[in-house]
Short mmCIF file of C-alpha atoms in Angstrom, two decimals:
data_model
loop_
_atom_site.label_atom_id
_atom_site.label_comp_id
_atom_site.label_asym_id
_atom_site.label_seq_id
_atom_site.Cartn_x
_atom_site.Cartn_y
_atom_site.Cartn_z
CA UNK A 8 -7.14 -22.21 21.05
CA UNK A 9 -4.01 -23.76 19.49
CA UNK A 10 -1.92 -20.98 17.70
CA UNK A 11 -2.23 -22.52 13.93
CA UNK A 12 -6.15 -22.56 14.33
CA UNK A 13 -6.59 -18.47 15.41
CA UNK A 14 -4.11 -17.95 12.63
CA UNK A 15 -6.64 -19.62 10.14
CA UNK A 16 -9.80 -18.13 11.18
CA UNK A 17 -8.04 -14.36 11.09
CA UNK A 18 -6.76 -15.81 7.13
CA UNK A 19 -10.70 -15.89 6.56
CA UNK A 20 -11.43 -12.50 8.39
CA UNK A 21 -8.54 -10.89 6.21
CA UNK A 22 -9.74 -12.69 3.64
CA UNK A 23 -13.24 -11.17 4.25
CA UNK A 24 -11.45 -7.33 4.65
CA UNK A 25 -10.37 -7.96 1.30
CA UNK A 26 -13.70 -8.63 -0.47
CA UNK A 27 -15.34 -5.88 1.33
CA UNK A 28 -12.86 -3.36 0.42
CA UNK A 29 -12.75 -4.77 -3.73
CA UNK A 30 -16.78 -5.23 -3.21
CA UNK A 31 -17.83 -3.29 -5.90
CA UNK A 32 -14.82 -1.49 -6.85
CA UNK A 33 -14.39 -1.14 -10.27
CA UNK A 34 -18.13 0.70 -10.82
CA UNK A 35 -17.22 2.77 -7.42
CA UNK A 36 -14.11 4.18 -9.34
CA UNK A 37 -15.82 4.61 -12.36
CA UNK A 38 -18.26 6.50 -10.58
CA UNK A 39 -15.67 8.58 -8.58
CA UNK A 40 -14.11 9.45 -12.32
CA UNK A 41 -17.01 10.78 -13.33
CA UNK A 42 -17.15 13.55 -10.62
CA UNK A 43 -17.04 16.69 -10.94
CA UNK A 44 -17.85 18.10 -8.27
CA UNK A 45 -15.16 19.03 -5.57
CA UNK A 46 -17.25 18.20 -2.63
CA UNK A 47 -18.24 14.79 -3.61
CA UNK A 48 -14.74 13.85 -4.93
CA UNK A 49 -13.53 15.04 -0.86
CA UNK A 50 -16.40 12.65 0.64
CA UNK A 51 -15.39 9.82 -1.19
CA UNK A 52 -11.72 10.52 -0.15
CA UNK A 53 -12.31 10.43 3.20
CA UNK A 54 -14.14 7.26 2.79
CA UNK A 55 -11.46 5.74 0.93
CA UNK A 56 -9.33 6.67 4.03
CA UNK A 57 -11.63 5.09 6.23
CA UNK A 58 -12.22 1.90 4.38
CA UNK A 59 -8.78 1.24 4.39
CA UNK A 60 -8.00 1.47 7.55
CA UNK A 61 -11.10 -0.67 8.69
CA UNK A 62 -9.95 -3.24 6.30
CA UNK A 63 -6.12 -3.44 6.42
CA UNK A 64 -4.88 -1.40 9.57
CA UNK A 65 -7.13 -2.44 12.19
CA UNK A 66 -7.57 -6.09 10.99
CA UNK A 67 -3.99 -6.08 11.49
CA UNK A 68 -3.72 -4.49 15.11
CA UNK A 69 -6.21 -6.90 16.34
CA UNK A 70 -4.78 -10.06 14.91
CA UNK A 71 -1.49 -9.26 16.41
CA UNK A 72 -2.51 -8.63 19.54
CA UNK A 73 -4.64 -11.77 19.80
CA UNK A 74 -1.93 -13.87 18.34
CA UNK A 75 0.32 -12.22 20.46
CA UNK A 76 2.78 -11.17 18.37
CA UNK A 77 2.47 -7.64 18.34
CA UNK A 78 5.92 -7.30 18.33
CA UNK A 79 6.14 -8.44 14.26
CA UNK A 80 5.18 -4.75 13.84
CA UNK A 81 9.04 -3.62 14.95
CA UNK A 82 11.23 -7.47 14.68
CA UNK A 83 10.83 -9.61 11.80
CA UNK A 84 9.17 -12.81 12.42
CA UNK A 85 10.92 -15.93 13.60
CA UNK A 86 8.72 -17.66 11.04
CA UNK A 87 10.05 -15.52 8.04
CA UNK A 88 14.21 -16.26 9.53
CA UNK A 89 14.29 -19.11 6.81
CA UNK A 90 13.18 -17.66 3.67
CA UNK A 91 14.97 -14.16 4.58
CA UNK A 92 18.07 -16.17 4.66
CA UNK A 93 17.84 -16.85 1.13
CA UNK A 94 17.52 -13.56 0.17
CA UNK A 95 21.10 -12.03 -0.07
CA UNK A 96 22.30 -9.18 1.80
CA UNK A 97 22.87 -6.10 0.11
CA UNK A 98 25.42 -4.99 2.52
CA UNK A 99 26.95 -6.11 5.83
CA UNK A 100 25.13 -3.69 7.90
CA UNK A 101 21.61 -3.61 8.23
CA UNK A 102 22.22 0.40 9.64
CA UNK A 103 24.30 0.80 6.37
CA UNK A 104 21.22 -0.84 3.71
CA UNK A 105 18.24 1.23 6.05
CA UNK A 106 20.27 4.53 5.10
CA UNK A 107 20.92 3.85 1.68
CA UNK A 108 17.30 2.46 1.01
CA UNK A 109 15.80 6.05 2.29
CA UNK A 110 18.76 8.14 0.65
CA UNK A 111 17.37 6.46 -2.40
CA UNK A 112 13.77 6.87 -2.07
CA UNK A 113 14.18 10.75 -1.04
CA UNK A 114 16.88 10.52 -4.06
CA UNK A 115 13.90 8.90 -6.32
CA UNK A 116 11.60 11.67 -5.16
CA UNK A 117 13.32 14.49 -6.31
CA UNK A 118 14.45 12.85 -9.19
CA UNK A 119 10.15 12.67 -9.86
CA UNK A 120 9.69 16.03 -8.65
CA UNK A 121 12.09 17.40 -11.31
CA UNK A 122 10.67 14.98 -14.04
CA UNK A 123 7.36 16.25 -13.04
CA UNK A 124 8.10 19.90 -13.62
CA UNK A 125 10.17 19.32 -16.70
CA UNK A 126 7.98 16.46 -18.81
CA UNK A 127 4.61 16.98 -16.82
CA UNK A 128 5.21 13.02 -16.39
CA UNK A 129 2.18 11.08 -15.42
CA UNK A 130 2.13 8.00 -13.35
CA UNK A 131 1.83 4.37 -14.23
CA UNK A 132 -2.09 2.80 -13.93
CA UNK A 133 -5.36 4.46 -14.81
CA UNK A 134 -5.04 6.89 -11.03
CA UNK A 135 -5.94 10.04 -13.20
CA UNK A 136 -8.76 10.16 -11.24
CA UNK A 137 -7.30 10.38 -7.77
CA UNK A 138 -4.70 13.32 -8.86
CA UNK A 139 -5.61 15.99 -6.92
CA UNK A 140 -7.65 18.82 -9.31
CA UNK A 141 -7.22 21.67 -6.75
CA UNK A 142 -5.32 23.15 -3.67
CA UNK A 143 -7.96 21.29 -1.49
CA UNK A 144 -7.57 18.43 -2.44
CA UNK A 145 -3.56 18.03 -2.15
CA UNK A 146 -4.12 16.36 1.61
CA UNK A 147 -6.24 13.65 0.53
CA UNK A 148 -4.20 12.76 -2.04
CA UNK A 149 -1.61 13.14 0.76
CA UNK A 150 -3.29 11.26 3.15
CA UNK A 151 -3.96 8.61 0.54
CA UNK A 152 -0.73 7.94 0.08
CA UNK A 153 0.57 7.72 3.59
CA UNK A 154 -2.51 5.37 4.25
CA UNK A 155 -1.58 3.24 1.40
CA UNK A 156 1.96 2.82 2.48
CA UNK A 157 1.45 2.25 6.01
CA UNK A 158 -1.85 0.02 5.68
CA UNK A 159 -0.96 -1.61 2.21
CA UNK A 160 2.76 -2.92 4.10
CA UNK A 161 1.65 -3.90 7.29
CA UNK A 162 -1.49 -6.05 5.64
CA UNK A 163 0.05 -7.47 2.63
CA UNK A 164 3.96 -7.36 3.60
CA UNK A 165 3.70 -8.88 6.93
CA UNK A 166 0.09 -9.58 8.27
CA UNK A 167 -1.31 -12.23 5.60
CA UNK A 168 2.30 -13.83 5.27
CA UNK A 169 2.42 -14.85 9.07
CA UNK A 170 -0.66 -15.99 8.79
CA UNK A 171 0.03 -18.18 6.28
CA UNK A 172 3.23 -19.09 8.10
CA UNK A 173 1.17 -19.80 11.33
CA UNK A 174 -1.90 -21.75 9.62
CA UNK A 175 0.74 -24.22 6.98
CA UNK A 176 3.80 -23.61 7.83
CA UNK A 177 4.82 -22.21 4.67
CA UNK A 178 5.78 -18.20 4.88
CA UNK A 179 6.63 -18.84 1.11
CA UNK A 180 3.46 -19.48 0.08
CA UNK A 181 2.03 -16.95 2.31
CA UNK A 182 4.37 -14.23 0.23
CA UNK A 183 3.48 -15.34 -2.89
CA UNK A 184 -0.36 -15.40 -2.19
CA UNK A 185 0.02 -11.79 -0.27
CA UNK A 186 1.96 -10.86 -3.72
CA UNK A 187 -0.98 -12.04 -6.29
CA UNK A 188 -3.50 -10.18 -3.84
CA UNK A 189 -1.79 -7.03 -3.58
CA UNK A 190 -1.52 -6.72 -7.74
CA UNK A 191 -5.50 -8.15 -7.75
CA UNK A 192 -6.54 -5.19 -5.37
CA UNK A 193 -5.43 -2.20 -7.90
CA UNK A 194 -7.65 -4.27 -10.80
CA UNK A 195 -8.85 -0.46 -11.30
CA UNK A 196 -5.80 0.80 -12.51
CA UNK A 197 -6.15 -1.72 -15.39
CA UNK A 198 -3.59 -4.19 -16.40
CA UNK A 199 -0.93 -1.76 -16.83
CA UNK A 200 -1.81 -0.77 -12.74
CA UNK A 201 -1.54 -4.18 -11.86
CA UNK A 202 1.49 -4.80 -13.31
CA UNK A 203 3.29 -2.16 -11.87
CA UNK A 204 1.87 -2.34 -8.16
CA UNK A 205 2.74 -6.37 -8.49
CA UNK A 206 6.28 -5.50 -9.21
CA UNK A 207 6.16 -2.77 -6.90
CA UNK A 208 5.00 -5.54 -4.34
CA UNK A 209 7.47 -7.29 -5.34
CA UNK A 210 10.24 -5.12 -4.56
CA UNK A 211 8.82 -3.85 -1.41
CA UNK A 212 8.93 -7.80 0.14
CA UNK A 213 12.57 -8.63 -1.16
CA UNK A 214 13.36 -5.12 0.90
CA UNK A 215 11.33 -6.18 3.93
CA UNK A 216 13.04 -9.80 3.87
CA UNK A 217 16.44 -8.07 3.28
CA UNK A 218 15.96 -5.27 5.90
CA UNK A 219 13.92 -6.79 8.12
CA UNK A 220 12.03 -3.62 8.85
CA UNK A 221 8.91 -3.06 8.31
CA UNK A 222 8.64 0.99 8.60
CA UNK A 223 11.33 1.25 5.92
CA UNK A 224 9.07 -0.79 3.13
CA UNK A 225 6.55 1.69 4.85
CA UNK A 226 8.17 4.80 4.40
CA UNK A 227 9.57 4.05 0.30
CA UNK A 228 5.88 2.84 -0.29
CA UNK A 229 4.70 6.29 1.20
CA UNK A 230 7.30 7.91 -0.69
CA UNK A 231 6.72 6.20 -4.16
CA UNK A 232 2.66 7.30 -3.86
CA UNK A 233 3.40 11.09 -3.02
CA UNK A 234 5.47 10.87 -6.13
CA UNK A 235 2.73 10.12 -8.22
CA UNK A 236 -0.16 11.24 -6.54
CA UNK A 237 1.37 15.04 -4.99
CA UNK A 238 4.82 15.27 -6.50
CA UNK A 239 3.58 15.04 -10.25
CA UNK A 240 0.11 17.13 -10.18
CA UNK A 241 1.82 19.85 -8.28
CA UNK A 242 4.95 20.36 -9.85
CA UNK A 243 3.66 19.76 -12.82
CA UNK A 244 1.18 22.52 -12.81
CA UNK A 245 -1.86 21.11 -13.63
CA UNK A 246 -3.93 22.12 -10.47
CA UNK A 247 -6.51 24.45 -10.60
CA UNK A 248 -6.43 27.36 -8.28
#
């Protein structure tokens, strides 16, 4: 099967993974806001962690490998060359931008960690509902955010963009289009959520196409989520005992 033709009918599969996941979203939120009870909230944690991986990690895993380009996971694209080209460099050494990209995020997570204990500072987007209420639940809201940024930049970073690339030819397009759907996905934050995970997604592809690495968009996206999901609830002392 010609190359441009898989790449098309894994589009609609993603495509698919992305309905499923938003299928009833908004109500399942409001729901999970409603909980009290610490049980239930740590069930529908762990199926949050499992949804996500059945609709953005292993959609990806399997689509590379039948494309044959697993590879995109560690070397940027051929098909993304021309557009990171017009992108400019930061600084002459990609070694150089890697170290001051993570200096920064580590930078920007102590930075939160002290804001968090001094203002009790609350993140951006309705996600008072996934900030962890007890001990327990720290390592979902862990988890949660390591899934996010692993699963969230692999799918919407690299995955759907190729595609794009592969089925039209256009890897602009195919960022733009992964951009829109990455703010559309956090629709239950509210407006001010998908504002801020649209720039966020914003920022995260002009550091992919700068860096060309994917596991450092990974590892800031990680980093930005424990901020606001462990960083702030913790040091802020709202948790219960």
């Amino acid at each position: 099967m010609p190359p441009a033709i898989t790449a098309t009918l894994l589009l609609l599969a993603a495509l698919g993974g992305i309905w499923w996941f938003q299928k009833g979203d908004l109500g399942a939120y409001r729901r999970f806001s409603a909980l009290n009870d610490g049980h239930s909230r740590r069930m529908r944690f762990r199926l949050w962690l499992a949804r996500s991986a059945l609709a953005f990690l292993l959609p990806v895993l399997v689509g590379l490998v039948l494309l044959g380009r697993l590879d995109a996971l560690v070397m940027m694209p051929g098909e993304f060359v021309a557009i990171a080209g017009i992108v400019p460099p930061i600084f002459d050494s990609g070694e150089a931008m890697q170290g001051m990209l993570i200096g920064g995020a580590i930078g920007g997570l102590a930075v939160g960690a002290v804001l968090a204990r001094v203002r009790k500072r609350k993140p951006l987007g309705n996600v008072s509902a996934l900030l962890p209420r007890d001990r327990r639940e720290v390592k979902y809201a862990a988890a949660l955010s390591i899934m996010a940024g692993v699963t969230e930049e692999a799918f919407f970073r690299l995955y759907l963009p190729l595609l794009v690339a592969m089925a039209t030819g256009q890897a602009g397009i195919g960022f733009i289009a992964s951009l829109i759907l990455f703010g559309a996905m956090h629709r239950y934050q509210g407006w001010v959520g998908v504002i801020a995970t649209t720039a966020l997604g914003a920022v995260m592809t002009g550091l992919y196409l700068m860096t060309g690495s994917l596991w450092v968009v990974m590892l800031v996206h990680v980093l930005v989520d424990l901020n606001g999901l462990v960083v702030t609830p913790v040091l802020g002392g709202v948790l219960k005992k």
